[in-house]
XYZ file of C-alpha atoms in Angstrom:
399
model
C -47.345 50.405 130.453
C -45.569 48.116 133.167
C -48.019 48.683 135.481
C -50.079 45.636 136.969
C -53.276 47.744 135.896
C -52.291 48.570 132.285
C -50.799 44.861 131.702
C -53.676 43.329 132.340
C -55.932 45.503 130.118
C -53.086 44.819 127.235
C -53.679 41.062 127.773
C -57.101 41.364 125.845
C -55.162 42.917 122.903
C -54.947 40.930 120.028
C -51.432 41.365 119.049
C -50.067 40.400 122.472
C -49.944 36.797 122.149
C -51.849 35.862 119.552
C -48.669 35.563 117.136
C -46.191 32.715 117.554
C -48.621 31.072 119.874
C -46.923 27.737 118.627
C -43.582 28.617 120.405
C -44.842 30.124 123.714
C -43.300 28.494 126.385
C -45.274 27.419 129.427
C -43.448 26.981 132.308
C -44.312 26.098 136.016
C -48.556 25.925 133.975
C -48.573 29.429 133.227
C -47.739 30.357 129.577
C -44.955 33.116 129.571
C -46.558 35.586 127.712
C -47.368 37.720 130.565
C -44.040 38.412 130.720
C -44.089 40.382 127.507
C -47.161 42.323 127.759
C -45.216 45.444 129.499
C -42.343 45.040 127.188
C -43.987 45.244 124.056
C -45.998 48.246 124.882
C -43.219 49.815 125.844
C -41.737 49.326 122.294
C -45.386 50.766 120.621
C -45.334 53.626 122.903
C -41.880 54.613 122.273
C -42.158 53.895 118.147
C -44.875 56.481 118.313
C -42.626 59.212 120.398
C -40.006 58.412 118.392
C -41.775 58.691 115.216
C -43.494 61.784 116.161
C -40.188 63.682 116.774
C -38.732 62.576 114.112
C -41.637 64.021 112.042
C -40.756 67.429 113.505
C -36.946 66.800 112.854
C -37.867 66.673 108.988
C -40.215 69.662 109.547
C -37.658 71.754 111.224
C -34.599 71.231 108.685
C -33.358 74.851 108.030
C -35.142 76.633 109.849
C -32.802 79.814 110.425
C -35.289 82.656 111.833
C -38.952 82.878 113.847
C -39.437 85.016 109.509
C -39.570 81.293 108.383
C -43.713 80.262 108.822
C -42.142 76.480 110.209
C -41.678 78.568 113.614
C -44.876 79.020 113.879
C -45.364 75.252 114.511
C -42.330 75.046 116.031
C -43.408 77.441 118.829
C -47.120 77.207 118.738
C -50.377 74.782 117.825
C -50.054 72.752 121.004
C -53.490 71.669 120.804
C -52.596 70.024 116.935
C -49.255 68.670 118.036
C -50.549 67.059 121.040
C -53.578 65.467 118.828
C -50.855 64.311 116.115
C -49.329 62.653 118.995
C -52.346 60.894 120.392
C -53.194 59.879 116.849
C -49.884 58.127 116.289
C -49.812 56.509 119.419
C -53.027 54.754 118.923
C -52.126 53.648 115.424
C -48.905 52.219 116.884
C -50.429 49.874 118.653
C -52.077 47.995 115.641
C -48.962 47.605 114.380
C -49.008 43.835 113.837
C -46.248 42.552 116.455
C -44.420 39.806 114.493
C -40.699 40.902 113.634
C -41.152 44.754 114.397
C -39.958 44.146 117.938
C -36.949 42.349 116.926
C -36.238 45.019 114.279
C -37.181 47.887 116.559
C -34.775 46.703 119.014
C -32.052 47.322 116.903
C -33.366 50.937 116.056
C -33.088 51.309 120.015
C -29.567 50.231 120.142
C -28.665 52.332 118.122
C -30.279 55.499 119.069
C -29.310 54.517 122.766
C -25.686 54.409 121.721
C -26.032 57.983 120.295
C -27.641 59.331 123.374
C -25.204 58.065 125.513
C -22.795 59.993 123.794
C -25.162 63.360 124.001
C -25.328 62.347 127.950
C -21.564 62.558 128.134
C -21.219 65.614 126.025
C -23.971 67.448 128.333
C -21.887 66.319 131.413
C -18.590 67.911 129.729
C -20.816 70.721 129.479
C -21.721 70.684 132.862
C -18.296 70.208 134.443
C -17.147 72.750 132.394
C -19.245 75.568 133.446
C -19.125 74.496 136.746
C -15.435 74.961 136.960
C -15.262 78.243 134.937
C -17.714 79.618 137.459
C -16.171 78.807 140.455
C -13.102 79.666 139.462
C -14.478 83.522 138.397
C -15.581 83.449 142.170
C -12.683 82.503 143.622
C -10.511 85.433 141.492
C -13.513 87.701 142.074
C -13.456 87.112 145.335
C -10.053 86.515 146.185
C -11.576 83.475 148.525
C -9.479 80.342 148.695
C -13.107 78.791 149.923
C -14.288 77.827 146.344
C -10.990 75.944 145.553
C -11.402 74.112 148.557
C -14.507 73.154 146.634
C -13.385 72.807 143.643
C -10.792 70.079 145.498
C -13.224 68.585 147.487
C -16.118 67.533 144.572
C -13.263 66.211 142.252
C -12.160 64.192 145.321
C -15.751 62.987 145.523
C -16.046 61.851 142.011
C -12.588 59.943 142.161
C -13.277 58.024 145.295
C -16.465 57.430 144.228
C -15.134 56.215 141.036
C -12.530 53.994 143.098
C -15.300 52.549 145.058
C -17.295 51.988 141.780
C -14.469 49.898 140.526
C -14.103 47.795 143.226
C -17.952 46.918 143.635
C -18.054 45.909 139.884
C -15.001 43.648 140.812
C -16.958 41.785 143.547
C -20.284 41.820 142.194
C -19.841 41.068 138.024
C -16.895 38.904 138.594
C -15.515 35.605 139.851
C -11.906 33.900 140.117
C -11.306 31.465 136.797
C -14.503 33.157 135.284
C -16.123 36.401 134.063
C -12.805 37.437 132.140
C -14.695 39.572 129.706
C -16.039 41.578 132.718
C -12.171 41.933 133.990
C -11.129 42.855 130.995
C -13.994 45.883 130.617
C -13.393 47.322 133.930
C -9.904 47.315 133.611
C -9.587 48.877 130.462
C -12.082 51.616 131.317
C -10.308 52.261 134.706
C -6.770 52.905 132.728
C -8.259 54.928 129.808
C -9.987 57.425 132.370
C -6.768 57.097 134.416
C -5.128 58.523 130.893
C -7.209 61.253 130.528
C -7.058 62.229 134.016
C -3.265 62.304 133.461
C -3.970 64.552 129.865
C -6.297 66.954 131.658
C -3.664 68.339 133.461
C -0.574 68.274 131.109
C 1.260 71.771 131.069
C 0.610 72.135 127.311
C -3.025 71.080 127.744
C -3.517 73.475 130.595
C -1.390 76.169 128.403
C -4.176 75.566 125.377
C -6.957 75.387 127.790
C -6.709 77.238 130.931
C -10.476 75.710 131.884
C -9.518 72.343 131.527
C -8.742 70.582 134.675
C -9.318 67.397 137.053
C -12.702 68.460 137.862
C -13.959 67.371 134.190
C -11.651 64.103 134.203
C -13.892 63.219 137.575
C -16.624 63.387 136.292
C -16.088 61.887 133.117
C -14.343 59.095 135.044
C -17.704 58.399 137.572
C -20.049 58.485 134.323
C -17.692 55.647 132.621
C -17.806 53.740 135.557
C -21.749 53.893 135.564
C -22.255 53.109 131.909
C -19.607 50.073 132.678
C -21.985 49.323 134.883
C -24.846 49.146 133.062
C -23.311 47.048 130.300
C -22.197 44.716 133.128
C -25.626 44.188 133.941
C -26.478 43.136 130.803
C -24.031 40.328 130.376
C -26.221 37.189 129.921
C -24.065 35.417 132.159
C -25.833 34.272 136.174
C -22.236 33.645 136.968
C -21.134 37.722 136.070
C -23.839 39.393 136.616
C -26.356 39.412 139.584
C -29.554 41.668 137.892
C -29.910 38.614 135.345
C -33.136 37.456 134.490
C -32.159 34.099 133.628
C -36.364 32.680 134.347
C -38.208 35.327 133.022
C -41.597 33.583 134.162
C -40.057 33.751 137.671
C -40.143 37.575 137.863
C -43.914 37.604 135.910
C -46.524 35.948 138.309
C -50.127 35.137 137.928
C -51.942 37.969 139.835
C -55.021 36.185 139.740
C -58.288 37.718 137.702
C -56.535 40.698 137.792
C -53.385 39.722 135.357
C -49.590 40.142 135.414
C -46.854 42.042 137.253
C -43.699 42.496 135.839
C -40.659 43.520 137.999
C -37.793 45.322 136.019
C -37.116 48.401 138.640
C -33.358 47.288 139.255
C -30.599 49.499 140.393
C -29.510 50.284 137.038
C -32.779 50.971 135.643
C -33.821 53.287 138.590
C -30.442 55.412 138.279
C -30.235 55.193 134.587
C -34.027 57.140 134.523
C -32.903 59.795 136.939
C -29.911 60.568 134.920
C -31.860 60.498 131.824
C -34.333 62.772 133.297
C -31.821 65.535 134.286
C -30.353 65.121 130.682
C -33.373 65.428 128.696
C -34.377 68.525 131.045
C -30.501 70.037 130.166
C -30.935 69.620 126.644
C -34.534 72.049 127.170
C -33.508 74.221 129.684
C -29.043 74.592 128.427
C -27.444 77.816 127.212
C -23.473 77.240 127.153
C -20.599 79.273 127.110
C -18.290 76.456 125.652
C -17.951 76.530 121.784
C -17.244 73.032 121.566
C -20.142 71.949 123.103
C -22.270 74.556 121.246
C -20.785 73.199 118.166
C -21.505 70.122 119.072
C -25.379 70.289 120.316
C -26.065 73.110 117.377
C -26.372 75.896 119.989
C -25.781 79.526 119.983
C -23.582 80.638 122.685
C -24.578 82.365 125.553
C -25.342 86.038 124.771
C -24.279 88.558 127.078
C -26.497 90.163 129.600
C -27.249 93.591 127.988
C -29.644 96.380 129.009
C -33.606 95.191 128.197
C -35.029 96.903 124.728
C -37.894 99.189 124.845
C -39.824 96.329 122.518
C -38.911 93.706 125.973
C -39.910 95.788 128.868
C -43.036 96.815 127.206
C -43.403 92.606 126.713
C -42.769 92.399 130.149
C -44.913 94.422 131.392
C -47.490 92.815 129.361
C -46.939 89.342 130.339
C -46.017 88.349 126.883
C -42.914 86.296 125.237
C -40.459 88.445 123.319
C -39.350 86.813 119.701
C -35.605 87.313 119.994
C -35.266 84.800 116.470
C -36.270 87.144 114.802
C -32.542 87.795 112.553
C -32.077 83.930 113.598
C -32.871 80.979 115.655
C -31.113 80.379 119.164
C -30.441 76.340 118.641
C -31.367 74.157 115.707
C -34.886 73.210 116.064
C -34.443 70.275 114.107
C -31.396 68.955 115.896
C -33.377 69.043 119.360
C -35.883 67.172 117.796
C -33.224 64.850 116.906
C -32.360 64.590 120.404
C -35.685 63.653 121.409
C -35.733 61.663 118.930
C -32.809 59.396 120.291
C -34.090 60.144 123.924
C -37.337 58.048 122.818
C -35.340 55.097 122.025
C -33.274 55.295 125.058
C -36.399 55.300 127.404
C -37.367 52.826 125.745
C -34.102 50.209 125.905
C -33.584 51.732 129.611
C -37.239 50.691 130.806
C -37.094 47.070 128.725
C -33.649 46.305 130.426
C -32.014 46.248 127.062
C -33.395 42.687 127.137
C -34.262 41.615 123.082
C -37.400 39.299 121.919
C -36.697 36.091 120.908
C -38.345 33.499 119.048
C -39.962 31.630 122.120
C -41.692 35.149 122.995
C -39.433 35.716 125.859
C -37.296 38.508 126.822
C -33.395 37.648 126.606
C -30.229 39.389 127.548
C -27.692 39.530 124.886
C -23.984 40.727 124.444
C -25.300 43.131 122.117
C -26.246 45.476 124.722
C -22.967 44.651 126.470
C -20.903 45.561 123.485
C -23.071 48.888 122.773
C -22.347 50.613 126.440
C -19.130 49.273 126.263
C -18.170 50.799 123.029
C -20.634 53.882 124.287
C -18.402 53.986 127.186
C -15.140 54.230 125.105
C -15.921 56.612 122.647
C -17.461 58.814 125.184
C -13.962 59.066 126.148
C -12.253 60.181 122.846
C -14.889 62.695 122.360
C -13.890 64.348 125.671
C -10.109 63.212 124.808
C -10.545 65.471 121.386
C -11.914 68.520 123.385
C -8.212 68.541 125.798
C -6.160 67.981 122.513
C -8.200 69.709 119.328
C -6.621 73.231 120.182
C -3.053 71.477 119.651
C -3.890 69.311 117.041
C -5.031 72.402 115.339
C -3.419 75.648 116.074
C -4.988 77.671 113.401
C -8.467 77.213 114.502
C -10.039 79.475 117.546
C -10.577 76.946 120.429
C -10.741 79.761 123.053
């Protein structure tokens, strides 16, 4: 929808810039609509994604076994879903634009904000496992090799995290300005430096033998990078370099053949890759970490046992196996959910988290700032409550 191609073929759609013609503003004796074109597709195409999961969300509530004939959907009529999907889409975009891309924007923040939060959550996950495995290979093995590893990665994350720091230092602020940018990184850099220090308190290790510096890095490098991206949101020229302060500057007249929007910044390009590799975990994850399976509505890892007769005779066949049969594996309805709130962050991610305003251009605001911030922060008390819950509460199994 950003495309040069696509944006000029929205152009000749009536909703574009038909509405609040009065306040467009022309500047340099090009009206900056063209600007917008991209945008607001973006926001139809992601209200119909969203909307479409969220239909299945409903669908799927208690759904406990493949018995239940709401499986069936769940797990079959492709060919229906996909042309419920196409049929939404297309109605989206005669919704008539006026406020819904102000109000939709909000919906975005918010589901963005939650997503975030599922992004750090998968990457607790992912340390996790990562150092539970290792660590099995290095007892297995009796090979001081993966420790060296172990050491060298959590090195890694820290200095990049180090290096993170001071890069947001030079680039998002200035001497006698910027303090709210100070004040961000700073905060975030002692917070992770706290749960770095937690990680690896005797009692902590005692309660969780898993838990170590390995997770803190991580956690630390993926604060610094959504401190980052609400940095780059901070509609300030002075504090922050990716501002779009002339949003007709970055939209030129490509002759007969219409607009071309640039929003492919650093943030926006990393952002999508880690979003990508998220939305693929949330498919493709089995965990081994009750928290997290609590968490994400997952069933823990089974155990590798000896194939049934009923599975090699599936195999053989080429066919699937129902193994929901006494009950489901994950909550269909909560991975709908997740798509759900995956929607709305594609959507803020490829718009720059930059709102609609009145003149019909695209602004930054210190909303978005304030969202990753606060993302940011309680990101870190969620992964701060999986070091202390087992102390905090004794009588529950946090093994």
């Amino acid at each position: 929808m950003l495309s040069p191609g696509v944006e000029s073929q929205l152009h000749k759609l009536p909703w574009v810039c038909e509405e609040g013609a009065q306040n467009l503003v022309v500047l340099q004796g090009h009206i900056d609509c063209g600007s917008l074109l991209g945008h607001h597709a973006v926001y139809h195409m992601c209200f119909a994604m969203a909307a479409f999961f969220f239909l299945f969300t409903l669908l799927m509530i208690c759904v406990r076994s493949s018995r239940d004939p709401r499986a069936a959907i769940q797990n079959g009529f492709w060919f229906f879903k996909f042309l419920i999907l196409v049929g939404i889409t297309v109605g989206a975009f005669y919704i008539p634009d006026g406020s819904f891309s102000n109000i939709w924007f909000y919906f975005g923040v918010v589901g963005s904000f939650l997503f975030i939060l599922i992004q750090l959550v998968l990457f607790v996950d992912f340390a996790h496992s990562w150092n539970q495995q290792w660590l099995c290979k290095a007892e297995e093995r009796d090979s001081r090799a993966w420790y060296a590893g172990l050491f060298f990665f959590t090195l890694l994350f820290y200095t990049l995290s180090i290096a993170a720091v001071t890069l947001l230092f030079i680039y998002y602020t200035q001497p006698g300005a910027c303090h709210e940018g100070k004040v961000f990184i700073s905060l975030n850099l002692c917070f992770c430096v706290c749960v770095s220090i937690i990680a690896v308190l005797p009692k902590v290790q005692d309660a969780q033998p898993n838990s170590g510096l390995l997770q803190a890095s991580v956690i630390t490098l993926y604060t610094m990078f959504v401190t980052w991206l609400a940095l780059s949101n901070v509609p300030d020229q002075k504090c922050n370099p990716h501002l779009l302060t002339d949003f007709s500057n970055e939209t030129v007249l490509a002759g007969p053949e219409g607009y071309v929007t640039r929003w492919w910044d650093a943030p926006s390009i990393v952002g999508l890759v880690i979003f990508i590799l998220c939305t693929l975990f949330i498919s493709l994850r089995s965990s081994d970490h009750r928290q997290v399976n609590s968490l994400m509505q997952t069933e823990e890892r089974p155990p590798i046992l000896e194939a049934t007769q009923q599975q090699q005779v599936a195999a053989r066949e080429g066919r699937a196996f129902d193994n929901e049969q006494d009950r489901v594996t994950y909550s269909y309805s909560f991975f709908h959910f997740c798509l759900v709130l995956a929607s709305l962050h594609i959507m803020m991610t490829l718009t720059n988290w930059y709102r609609p305003s009145e003149t019909q251009k695209m602004i930054s605001t210190w909303t978005a700032v304030w969202v990753k911030i606060c993302a940011s922060w309680a990101g870190l008390l969620l992964y701060l409550w999986t070091l202390v819950a087992p102390l905090l509460l004794p009588s529950r199994d946090f093994s």
